[in-house]
Amino acid sequence: MQQLPYYPFPVRSGPVRRKLTYDVVVFTENGHYYAMTDTGNIFCIDSPTACLQEAVNYVAQFGGGRIYVRRGIYYPSATTNLPDNVSIEIYGDGNETVFSYTGSYLLFLFNPSTPSWNAVFRFRDFKVDRSQSGSNGTDIMDVVHAKYVEFNNVEVIDNFRTAGTDDCAICLYNNITAIVEKCRVYNKSYGMTVGGYLSVAKNNYVVNTYSEGVVAQGFIQGSVLPPGYSYGGLSIIEGNTCIDCGRGDEAIAIDYGANSSNAYGVGIIRNNRIVTMNYTTNHMITGVNVSKLIVENNFMEGTTTAAVMAPTWNNGSGALYAVFRNNYVNVTYSGTNDVLVADNHDTFIFENNRINVTYSNISSNPGDFFHIYNQKEFIRNNVINITIPSGYTLNDVFGPVSYGTDSNPTNIVIEDNNIYINGSASQIVSFFENYSYSISKPFFAFNRNIVNATSGSTIGRLIFISVNGNVEYSQIHDNLINFTPSQSTIYTCCFASGVVWYVDTDIPASQFNSTSQVLFLKRNAGTATIASGATSVTVNHGLACTPSKVVITPLGQPSGNLWVSNITSTSFTINISTAPSANLSVAWLAEC
Amino acid sequence: MFINGLVEVSVVANADITANATYGPFIEPEPIESAIIAISVGGVSGTSPSLTVTFNAIDPYAYNYYLANGLASPPNPYYTVSSSSITAAGGYYISIGVVFTMWSLSVTVGGTSPSFTTTFISLIGRVSE
């Protein structure tokens, strides 16, 4: 058999034709700028935009294309305006393609007043350097009203400023899809604003911003909408690192604008790290007028000058759902008595978080640590350490206020938390119910929590309940309370006339201070006294039922046989066959 | 003024009320857990005069949010209670069934040329157990 010659792969003769990946290349040589087509035709030499505008105009006549900006330093003196109804990609050689300028004008701008909603832009692999002295405040890259805009591996270095507006590195507003990934911004008033019906800010690195470091939003109220769309969208801020961001505002936010009259959209803030190194942050995470919000798996460490995770407060209607879970917070509040979180979504879930907040340099008492106005609250499985300086008193750890309705009744659940107070607090829970129910039963539960306080701490109460409606049902069980309240364990106050609080608890009624009617749902206990010379005593059992069982124990040698009679919905009678010669105390336990 | 856990805030002191007015918001250093609005009217004149006093409990956080963000309108009070229509001189009070730290008061007059003279309106509350 003849052996065939061995060739590792087939070859052919003739020139090798390389497929170019661009339609236009922009490059700089010997102090001049050029734009050249993929076929070698140079159609621009030295323009104010370093031939970028000419390159954009060239590909736009074909509906778009790819513009490669070769490595080099470019000094544009004017903005490159992007046309509508095109698909354009502008990319460079990473940090080797540098746009350097100091003036107050944008590098790229797309903002049509009557958009086609058909423009697609991709920017990647270049750097904007405005770090040189004399740089003035400006937005750098604005894209508004596009169908799709993406930034990938773009770096911006600027001089830090405290501008209130128009000083943003990557500024994308009211697009259908906006994605910013793997970008870096240093020293800017605003880092990146990612606005799109689908808006994603992912794996970015932002350092030292005065206002928002990373913000995402959907279509905000009042914006121009594509046909068939409404305000809102899905916004995701994920995997970002923000260092010294939001020195005067907030580091990371889903933001529909504080002036929005209603809440819109879905926001997810997850897997981010927010930290201070050389400066302080104002807020680390906020959600402003966002309808449905998830904040999870974030790490927040350093010093803030306001609430670390607030506000997530909303105006008007539409605030439906907020979840904070699996977050790690280790923050010193410097000079602020602000809350941990302030939220008024319909449903509020706060679970599996590790919270460590130290108040310092404050001049007035902190208010509610959790300032929460919700119909449904679930605060579970958190470890919460709070340090309050001597001389100041935290008002409440949990301050829920509820406006439930018959169709959406209050459900406040605080369970399985580990709370440590280093300092003084008025109460651990202060709960207000504000609705009068005709059908549904509002419910409050405080179970299996561990509350420790340092020696020398003054804690006024465990629970303070004010029912401003007509009824409340509660369960308070199996808590481990390692402090002695300076006032009372449970305090009810300010109920309207006729209001009843039904409670199932293992806290003795003797530790209640109730200015209102309290009825026990399952059991109650106490001590009655059969007076010297008497053969019975009637006991009001305080149960919401006619007890099925009453157990009595004489606390002294009885003078005769003891038994119970006349069990009614309000009382029972303890009898003794022979009147005692001295008062006889009898402990009792009654159960439904 | 605090006296053994009581707080008294004088809102209108020996004044004539002839027009609608709003007072506050006031912020108390400690939560007021039980309070009344005490009203004393020395004299009434005008044609079919009426006076209604309204107490509003305001969430301080929401109010600060309104101020900090320059919102168009302040937050709605979370609790409101009004007096009955006052048409004659005498003493009146409003019971407040809510705990509050920030509050405001408004007076609304009705009738023709109403005047409620020598009027005192104060909040008297209790700050703790």
XYZ file of C-alpha atoms in Angstrom:
721
model
C 0.000 0.000 0.000
C 1.350 3.446 -0.961
C 1.647 5.969 1.866
C 0.222 9.356 1.081
C 2.318 12.460 1.867
C 1.396 14.067 5.214
C 0.052 17.628 5.312
C -1.246 18.990 8.613
C -3.851 21.180 6.893
C -4.754 22.156 3.378
C -3.026 25.187 1.870
C -3.528 27.168 -1.268
C -1.332 29.537 -3.145
C -1.845 33.271 -3.741
C -2.068 36.396 -1.475
C -3.680 36.031 1.929
C -6.741 38.270 2.187
C -7.395 39.475 5.708
C -10.978 40.214 6.652
C -11.012 43.682 8.150
C -13.150 44.067 11.244
C -13.927 47.723 10.690
C -15.538 49.875 8.062
C -13.535 52.956 8.978
C -10.296 53.325 10.879
C -9.427 56.569 12.652
C -5.771 56.979 13.455
C -3.201 59.566 14.339
C 0.305 59.905 12.968
C 2.830 62.708 13.249
C 0.366 65.018 14.957
C -2.356 64.591 12.363
C -5.667 62.764 12.478
C -6.982 60.611 9.672
C -10.091 58.608 8.817
C -9.750 55.858 6.242
C -12.136 53.335 4.778
C -11.520 49.622 4.883
C -10.473 49.852 1.277
C -7.749 52.379 2.031
C -9.412 55.631 1.019
C -8.555 58.467 3.393
C -11.512 60.829 3.546
C -10.584 63.009 6.540
C -7.421 64.736 7.639
C -7.443 66.824 10.812
C -10.899 67.865 11.911
C -12.075 69.383 15.243
C -13.327 65.982 16.334
C -10.083 64.213 15.393
C -11.962 62.850 12.351
C -14.518 61.068 14.552
C -17.447 63.094 13.227
C -16.374 62.421 9.661
C -16.071 58.710 10.357
C -19.551 58.670 11.877
C -20.985 60.570 8.924
C -19.302 58.194 6.500
C -20.733 54.999 7.970
C -24.095 56.654 8.614
C -24.721 56.993 4.881
C -24.806 53.189 4.736
C -27.021 52.871 7.820
C -24.032 52.455 10.141
C -20.876 50.478 10.601
C -17.841 49.832 12.735
C -15.346 52.580 13.512
C -11.997 51.488 14.854
C -9.963 54.148 16.610
C -6.392 52.947 16.544
C -4.084 53.367 19.510
C -2.914 56.914 20.080
C -3.832 60.066 21.936
C -6.574 62.175 20.378
C -7.320 65.754 21.411
C -10.823 66.565 20.134
C -11.959 70.156 20.379
C -15.618 69.579 19.525
C -18.395 67.092 20.157
C -19.066 64.214 17.805
C -22.805 64.130 17.215
C -24.364 60.783 16.469
C -27.174 60.605 13.897
C -30.473 58.821 14.401
C -31.662 55.602 12.785
C -28.196 54.050 12.454
C -26.172 51.230 13.980
C -22.661 52.338 14.871
C -19.903 50.760 16.860
C -16.901 52.778 18.022
C -14.040 50.872 19.534
C -10.374 51.293 20.270
C -7.347 49.526 21.666
C -8.286 49.723 25.323
C -6.176 52.095 27.384
C -3.990 52.738 24.328
C -6.773 54.673 22.616
C -7.096 57.875 24.577
C -9.338 60.896 24.082
C -7.828 63.755 26.009
C -9.373 67.207 26.452
C -10.270 69.726 29.142
C -13.125 71.748 27.654
C -16.795 71.800 28.669
C -18.164 69.789 25.781
C -19.141 66.218 25.262
C -17.081 63.665 23.453
C -20.142 61.889 21.987
C -23.770 63.003 21.953
C -26.983 61.416 20.778
C -30.207 63.120 21.813
C -32.807 63.469 19.041
C -35.924 65.384 19.958
C -38.135 63.191 17.741
C -36.370 59.860 17.947
C -36.791 57.026 15.485
C -36.185 54.567 18.361
C -34.084 52.638 15.883
C -30.573 53.825 16.729
C -28.015 51.309 17.986
C -24.666 52.339 19.479
C -21.809 50.337 20.917
C -18.764 51.914 22.532
C -15.884 49.819 23.773
C -12.211 49.650 24.538
C -11.080 53.235 24.875
C -10.185 55.766 27.507
C -11.128 59.378 28.140
C -8.509 61.297 30.046
C -9.538 64.586 31.581
C -7.279 64.321 34.579
C -5.087 67.197 33.544
C -5.485 70.451 35.445
C -7.949 72.922 34.024
C -10.575 70.357 33.096
C -14.040 71.772 33.330
C -17.261 70.089 34.308
C -19.213 68.410 31.536
C -21.046 65.295 30.604
C -18.744 63.232 28.439
C -20.877 60.693 26.604
C -24.653 61.151 26.424
C -27.016 58.803 24.634
C -30.723 59.553 24.882
C -33.625 57.904 23.036
C -31.727 55.040 21.413
C -33.030 51.565 20.791
C -29.833 50.054 22.121
C -26.708 51.513 23.656
C -23.811 49.640 25.166
C -20.575 50.670 26.810
C -17.935 48.030 27.423
C -14.430 48.508 28.816
C -14.496 52.278 28.615
C -12.480 54.234 31.163
C -12.971 57.858 32.190
C -10.603 59.809 34.389
C -11.567 63.347 35.338
C -11.010 65.918 38.064
C -13.311 65.660 41.054
C -16.051 68.275 41.190
C -19.203 68.901 43.185
C -21.395 69.917 40.261
C -25.090 69.389 40.837
C -25.727 68.345 37.255
C -24.149 68.021 33.805
C -20.910 66.476 34.971
C -21.436 62.821 34.258
C -19.062 60.381 32.617
C -21.453 57.953 30.922
C -24.959 59.344 30.768
C -27.670 57.230 29.178
C -31.262 58.373 29.544
C -34.573 57.012 28.364
C -33.291 54.397 25.974
C -35.029 51.138 25.265
C -31.952 49.106 26.208
C -28.878 50.513 27.935
C -25.966 48.405 29.142
C -22.739 49.547 30.780
C -20.272 46.788 31.576
C -16.679 46.586 32.754
C -16.259 50.349 32.635
C -14.282 52.523 35.022
C -14.879 56.076 36.159
C -12.630 58.106 38.421
C -13.170 61.530 39.985
C -16.434 62.828 38.602
C -19.592 64.470 39.932
C -21.644 61.598 38.496
C -20.186 58.293 37.435
C -22.559 56.436 35.181
C -26.279 56.867 34.681
C -27.775 53.923 32.859
C -31.275 54.707 31.694
C -33.233 52.198 29.685
C -36.424 50.185 29.749
C -33.852 47.453 30.223
C -30.908 49.078 31.991
C -27.909 47.136 33.239
C -24.810 48.442 35.017
C -22.609 45.449 35.604
C -19.055 44.800 36.762
C -18.029 48.447 36.718
C -15.454 50.152 38.922
C -16.168 53.686 40.110
C -14.014 55.794 42.367
C -14.614 59.161 44.005
C -17.839 60.744 42.837
C -19.712 63.551 44.503
C -23.152 62.385 43.416
C -24.357 59.011 42.266
C -21.570 56.660 41.352
C -23.758 54.123 39.576
C -27.420 54.753 38.894
C -29.934 52.902 36.755
C -33.457 53.801 35.814
C -36.165 52.930 33.337
C -38.364 55.408 31.539
C -38.830 58.134 34.113
C -41.994 60.130 34.528
C -42.302 62.858 31.916
C -39.865 61.272 29.464
C -40.498 60.801 25.743
C -41.736 57.252 25.274
C -41.481 54.901 22.299
C -44.853 53.838 20.920
C -46.484 51.275 23.166
C -44.224 51.826 26.194
C -45.049 53.228 29.603
C -42.930 54.575 32.435
C -40.772 52.046 34.218
C -38.672 49.095 33.104
C -36.133 46.700 34.575
C -32.939 48.127 36.034
C -30.072 45.968 37.294
C -26.977 47.210 39.098
C -24.780 44.214 39.663
C -21.217 43.324 40.515
C -19.931 46.869 40.734
C -17.298 48.271 43.039
C -17.896 51.825 44.238
C -15.151 53.439 46.302
C -15.787 56.830 47.881
C -18.834 57.259 45.668
C -21.705 59.565 46.496
C -19.748 61.812 48.820
C -22.604 64.286 48.758
C -25.414 62.097 47.451
C -25.483 58.337 47.067
C -23.135 55.681 45.806
C -25.568 53.339 44.042
C -29.195 53.968 43.230
C -32.188 52.908 41.263
C -33.516 56.387 40.718
C -36.789 57.471 39.143
C -36.296 60.986 40.479
C -37.309 62.428 43.803
C -39.894 64.594 42.104
C -41.695 61.711 40.455
C -45.251 61.704 41.728
C -45.483 57.893 41.600
C -43.187 54.881 41.797
C -42.303 52.929 38.660
C -40.305 49.999 37.402
C -38.321 47.124 38.817
C -34.879 47.656 40.344
C -32.292 45.098 41.384
C -29.122 46.055 43.236
C -27.025 43.006 43.943
C -23.512 41.701 44.479
C -21.997 45.166 44.715
C -19.292 46.391 47.033
C -19.524 49.924 48.336
C -16.710 51.133 50.492
C -15.118 54.339 51.685
C -11.351 54.734 51.810
C -10.276 58.366 51.814
C -13.639 60.128 52.063
C -17.163 59.559 53.372
C -20.247 58.537 51.465
C -23.619 60.115 52.058
C -25.920 57.181 51.259
C -24.534 53.896 50.024
C -27.698 52.508 48.414
C -30.998 54.155 47.637
C -34.087 53.395 45.633
C -35.978 56.497 44.652
C -39.568 56.067 43.555
C -38.971 52.552 42.287
C -42.010 50.320 42.436
C -40.380 46.952 43.012
C -36.899 46.853 44.511
C -34.501 44.053 45.414
C -31.285 44.845 47.298
C -29.292 41.698 47.912
C -25.818 40.322 48.471
C -24.163 43.721 48.747
C -21.238 44.677 50.945
C -21.231 48.145 52.474
C -18.317 49.219 54.624
C -16.878 52.508 55.793
C -18.260 55.822 56.944
C -21.437 57.548 55.875
C -22.893 60.950 56.603
C -26.494 59.763 56.209
C -28.504 56.554 56.098
C -26.558 53.686 54.581
C -29.572 52.094 52.852
C -32.083 54.894 52.632
C -34.206 56.339 51.421
C -36.214 53.832 49.529
C -39.103 56.160 50.109
C -41.730 56.803 47.463
C -44.235 59.409 46.474
C -47.798 58.739 45.432
C -48.844 55.275 44.358
C -47.035 52.315 42.857
C -44.656 51.443 45.708
C -45.307 47.733 45.907
C -42.391 45.598 46.949
C -38.956 45.979 48.550
C -36.560 43.248 49.584
C -33.263 43.633 51.437
C -31.496 40.340 51.978
C -28.055 38.875 52.485
C -26.397 42.274 52.747
C -23.375 43.002 54.904
C -23.244 46.451 56.451
C -20.441 47.625 58.697
C -20.700 51.381 58.773
C -19.996 54.298 61.062
C -22.531 57.098 60.905
C -20.516 60.287 61.187
C -22.444 63.278 62.464
C -25.803 61.895 61.440
C -28.677 60.472 63.450
C -30.262 59.022 60.312
C -32.091 55.721 59.966
C -30.764 52.421 58.682
C -33.540 52.139 56.144
C -36.654 54.194 55.435
C -39.194 52.459 53.282
C -42.858 52.769 52.422
C -43.431 50.014 49.899
C -46.536 47.926 50.415
C -44.420 44.849 51.169
C -41.074 45.114 52.922
C -38.829 42.094 53.431
C -35.576 42.405 55.370
C -33.860 39.105 56.006
C -30.491 37.441 56.495
C -28.607 40.716 56.748
C -25.624 41.442 58.968
C -25.889 45.015 60.167
C -23.346 46.848 62.286
C -23.951 50.588 62.660
C -22.093 52.900 65.015
C -23.404 56.407 65.540
C -20.655 58.950 66.156
C -20.356 62.706 66.494
C -24.125 63.144 66.729
C -25.830 66.116 68.315
C -29.369 64.755 68.664
C -31.059 61.442 69.305
C -31.376 59.001 66.406
C -34.949 58.288 65.348
C -36.259 54.936 64.192
C -33.477 52.598 63.037
C -36.026 50.941 60.758
C -38.394 53.701 59.656
C -40.923 51.620 57.797
C -44.446 52.369 56.628
C -45.676 49.147 55.078
C -48.692 46.880 55.074
C -46.610 43.711 54.993
C -43.313 43.553 56.813
C -41.121 40.523 57.317
C -37.938 41.203 59.258
C -36.254 37.885 59.867
C -32.941 36.220 60.580
C -30.893 39.378 60.826
C -27.962 40.153 63.065
C -28.198 43.783 64.078
C -25.630 45.591 66.209
C -26.184 49.233 67.039
C -23.848 51.465 69.006
C -25.198 54.738 70.326
C -22.844 57.154 72.074
C -23.351 57.934 75.724
C -25.836 60.714 76.345
C -28.047 59.843 73.382
C -31.021 57.528 73.017
C -32.100 55.717 69.894
C -35.853 56.087 69.579
C -36.827 52.662 68.188
C -34.958 49.807 66.587
C -38.077 48.875 64.627
C -40.634 51.603 64.027
C -43.314 50.113 61.807
C -46.342 52.182 60.966
C -49.022 50.399 59.017
C -51.960 51.531 56.959
C -53.480 48.154 56.240
C -56.931 47.723 54.809
C -59.491 44.960 54.887
C -58.322 43.836 51.462
C -54.664 44.225 52.385
C -54.474 43.824 56.143
C -51.432 44.601 58.210
C -48.982 41.756 58.693
C -45.892 42.726 60.672
C -43.520 39.848 61.417
C -40.258 40.348 63.323
C -38.717 36.968 64.022
C -35.438 35.186 64.691
C -33.306 38.300 64.824
C -30.237 38.751 66.957
C -30.160 42.325 68.215
C -27.408 43.896 70.241
C -27.722 47.405 71.619
C -24.604 49.142 72.823
C -26.144 52.247 74.313
C -29.660 53.375 75.091
C -32.936 53.093 73.244
C -36.498 54.082 73.985
C -37.880 50.793 72.764
C -37.018 47.857 70.580
C -40.321 47.941 68.688
C -42.747 50.797 68.336
C -45.697 49.794 66.214
C -48.620 51.927 65.066
C -51.702 50.501 63.432
C -53.746 53.095 61.647
C -56.725 51.383 60.105
C -60.106 50.320 61.484
C -61.014 46.884 60.178
C -64.470 45.494 59.617
C -63.540 42.075 58.220
C -59.844 41.259 58.263
C -57.599 40.819 61.273
C -54.368 42.802 61.320
C -51.476 40.869 62.766
C -48.241 41.702 64.553
C -45.680 39.056 65.533
C -42.467 39.357 67.527
C -41.103 35.875 68.089
C -37.829 34.124 68.845
C -35.732 37.250 68.844
C -32.689 37.660 71.028
C -32.136 41.144 72.347
C -29.003 41.919 74.272
C -27.948 45.239 75.684
C -24.640 46.246 77.171
C -24.267 46.891 80.845
C -25.280 50.464 81.493
C -27.688 50.592 78.562
C -31.127 51.963 79.264
C -33.882 50.362 77.200
C -37.303 51.780 77.961
C -39.515 49.051 76.592
C -39.458 45.935 74.534
C -42.643 46.703 72.617
C -44.793 49.783 72.369
C -48.056 49.336 70.501
C -50.399 52.092 69.526
C -53.539 50.963 67.730
C -55.184 53.897 66.070
C -57.670 51.675 64.278
C -60.065 49.398 66.095
C -58.348 46.064 66.617
C -55.018 44.259 66.510
C -53.952 40.635 66.840
C -50.478 39.812 68.071
C -48.177 36.976 68.886
C -45.174 37.573 71.144
C -43.367 34.395 72.052
C -40.052 32.794 72.859
C -37.961 35.924 72.847
C -34.787 36.045 74.878
C -34.593 39.493 76.384
C -31.372 40.174 78.175
C -32.148 43.543 79.715
C -34.579 44.947 82.223
C -36.817 47.566 80.659
C -36.633 50.829 82.512
C -40.356 51.375 81.930
C -42.316 48.267 80.950
C -41.844 45.224 78.778
C -45.006 45.850 76.799
C -46.745 49.180 76.713
C -49.984 49.946 74.947
C -50.895 53.489 74.469
C -53.333 55.800 72.966
C -55.861 53.291 71.765
C -59.160 54.811 70.830
C -62.066 53.997 73.076
C -63.306 50.441 72.621
C -60.195 49.188 70.825
C -59.147 45.667 71.743
C -55.687 44.211 71.433
C -55.752 40.413 71.234
C -52.415 38.889 72.121
C -50.903 35.452 72.419
C -47.786 35.769 74.511
C -45.595 34.127 77.103
C -44.822 37.449 78.700
C -46.696 37.695 82.002
C -49.492 40.207 82.172
C -47.703 41.731 85.136
C -45.117 43.083 82.682
C -47.760 44.902 80.676
C -48.597 48.536 81.085
C -51.850 48.806 79.231
C -53.947 51.872 79.029
C -56.273 49.970 76.733
C -58.156 46.707 76.674
C -55.962 43.645 76.234
C -57.392 40.171 75.771
C -55.205 37.087 75.714
C -55.842 34.716 72.853
C -54.681 31.444 74.398
C -53.693 31.669 78.025
C -53.238 34.035 80.897
C -51.942 33.681 84.396
C -51.842 35.632 87.605
C -52.211 35.562 91.336
C -55.461 36.095 93.204
C -55.998 36.603 96.906
C -58.682 34.990 99.020
C -59.146 37.491 101.773
C -59.003 36.514 105.387
C -62.432 35.286 106.410
C -63.678 34.914 102.819
C -64.471 31.665 101.055
C -64.051 32.796 97.462
C -62.537 35.346 95.128
C -63.650 36.212 91.603
C -60.853 36.573 89.065
C -61.073 38.399 85.723
C -59.045 36.119 83.494
C -58.493 38.530 80.610
C -58.923 35.869 77.947
C -60.629 36.335 74.623
C -62.561 33.114 75.279
C -64.314 31.176 77.999
C -61.419 29.140 79.362
C -61.634 25.409 79.036
C -59.118 24.888 81.789
C -58.207 26.761 84.957
C -55.348 25.541 87.104
C -54.848 26.937 90.602
C -52.047 26.569 93.124
C -52.293 27.900 96.691
C -49.188 29.789 97.674
C -49.557 28.869 101.334
C -51.089 26.196 103.547
C -54.793 26.265 102.604
C -57.383 26.179 105.303
C -59.626 23.913 103.263
C -60.229 22.430 99.853
C -59.864 24.694 96.807
C -61.880 24.534 93.601
C -62.928 26.662 90.657
C -66.467 27.515 89.649
C -68.461 29.975 87.540
C -66.116 29.988 84.563
C -67.427 32.607 82.154
C -66.097 34.587 79.242
C -64.724 37.193 81.612
C -64.065 35.587 84.975
C -63.997 32.547 87.221
C -64.322 32.018 90.937
C -61.797 30.379 93.256
C -63.486 28.796 96.243
C -62.158 27.461 99.536
C -64.166 25.174 101.825
C -62.994 26.899 105.003
C -62.249 30.589 105.145
C -58.569 31.280 105.825
C -57.571 33.193 108.899
C -55.127 35.249 106.843
C -55.046 36.306 103.221
C -54.265 33.354 100.971
C -52.543 33.926 97.633
C -53.522 31.559 94.849
C -51.659 31.345 91.560
C -53.833 30.592 88.547
C -53.384 29.670 84.908
C -56.319 29.796 82.510
C -56.317 28.515 78.940
C -58.760 28.672 76.097
C -42.367 73.597 78.259
C -41.886 70.273 79.984
C -43.190 69.594 83.479
C -42.692 66.108 84.845
C -43.289 64.392 81.544
C -45.879 66.892 80.355
C -45.344 69.173 77.423
C -47.283 72.300 76.636
C -46.941 74.173 73.382
C -48.790 77.435 73.020
C -49.870 77.932 69.429
C -52.244 80.877 69.705
C -51.953 83.056 72.772
C -54.512 85.745 73.482
C -55.087 86.556 69.838
C -58.060 87.224 67.585
C -58.664 84.696 64.831
C -60.351 86.196 61.791
C -58.951 84.149 58.915
C -57.720 80.719 58.040
C -54.213 79.998 59.216
C -51.748 77.167 59.591
C -49.244 76.870 62.412
C -46.146 74.732 62.350
C -44.927 72.192 61.666
C -43.597 71.786 65.163
C -41.082 69.135 66.080
C -40.948 67.775 69.615
C -37.721 66.460 71.127
C -39.503 63.340 72.371
C -42.539 61.477 71.054
C -45.799 62.742 72.496
C -47.752 59.695 73.531
C -50.957 61.244 74.750
C -52.174 64.739 74.067
C -55.078 67.121 73.698
C -55.503 70.431 71.944
C -57.016 72.876 74.401
C -59.006 75.738 72.908
C -60.345 78.760 74.729
C -62.423 81.338 72.888
C -63.126 84.581 74.712
C -65.693 86.046 72.349
C -67.322 85.560 68.985
C -68.607 88.115 66.511
C -69.701 88.207 62.888
C -72.541 86.642 60.982
C -72.834 82.871 61.456
C -69.220 82.618 62.578
C -67.616 79.209 62.912
C -64.167 78.017 63.828
C -62.692 74.579 63.221
C -59.311 73.595 64.611
C -57.493 70.722 62.936
C -54.519 68.817 64.300
C -52.158 67.003 61.888
C -49.508 64.448 62.843
C -46.687 64.443 60.304
C -43.996 61.867 59.685
C -40.705 63.713 60.280
C -38.818 61.491 57.866
C -41.281 62.108 55.054
C -41.188 65.818 55.790
C -37.395 65.898 55.688
C -37.538 63.945 52.431
C -39.863 66.602 51.043
C -37.523 69.381 52.124
C -34.329 67.672 51.003
C -35.662 66.930 47.546
C -37.565 70.148 46.976
C -40.796 68.308 46.323
C -43.808 70.236 45.154
C -46.010 69.413 48.111
C -45.353 68.247 51.652
C -46.397 64.753 52.732
C -49.930 64.148 53.804
C -50.327 63.893 57.567
C -50.604 60.347 58.817
C -53.243 61.358 61.297
C -55.756 64.190 61.299
C -58.423 65.120 63.795
C -60.635 68.198 63.852
C -62.722 69.904 66.439
C -66.407 70.247 65.936
C -67.506 73.587 64.595
C -67.056 76.180 67.328
C -69.650 78.949 67.238
C -69.649 80.314 70.766
C -67.209 81.474 73.409
C -65.999 78.809 75.814
C -63.523 76.037 76.334
C -63.065 73.100 73.979
C -60.588 70.315 73.445
C -59.576 67.746 70.839
C -58.324 64.323 71.926
C -55.380 63.071 69.901
C -55.286 59.324 69.493
C -51.822 58.884 68.060
C -48.173 59.149 68.993
C -46.303 61.884 67.195
C -43.220 64.035 67.193
C -43.968 66.390 64.287
C -47.289 68.130 64.036
C -49.101 71.138 62.723
C -52.315 72.922 63.474
C -54.706 74.746 61.203
C -57.690 76.945 61.910
C -60.552 77.391 59.473
C -63.150 80.092 59.898
C -66.569 80.364 58.312
C -69.347 82.910 58.133
C -69.218 86.600 57.344
C -66.612 88.744 59.064
C -65.937 86.093 61.677
C -63.857 86.995 64.687
C -62.908 84.780 67.573
C -61.364 87.069 70.124
C -59.019 86.427 73.017
C -58.365 82.963 71.743
C -55.877 80.536 73.223
C -54.907 77.264 71.561
C -52.352 74.971 73.140
C -51.163 71.427 72.841
C -50.841 69.631 76.138
C -49.248 66.230 75.983
C -47.475 63.532 77.896
C -44.120 62.299 76.700
C -43.712 58.992 78.474
C -45.137 56.465 80.873
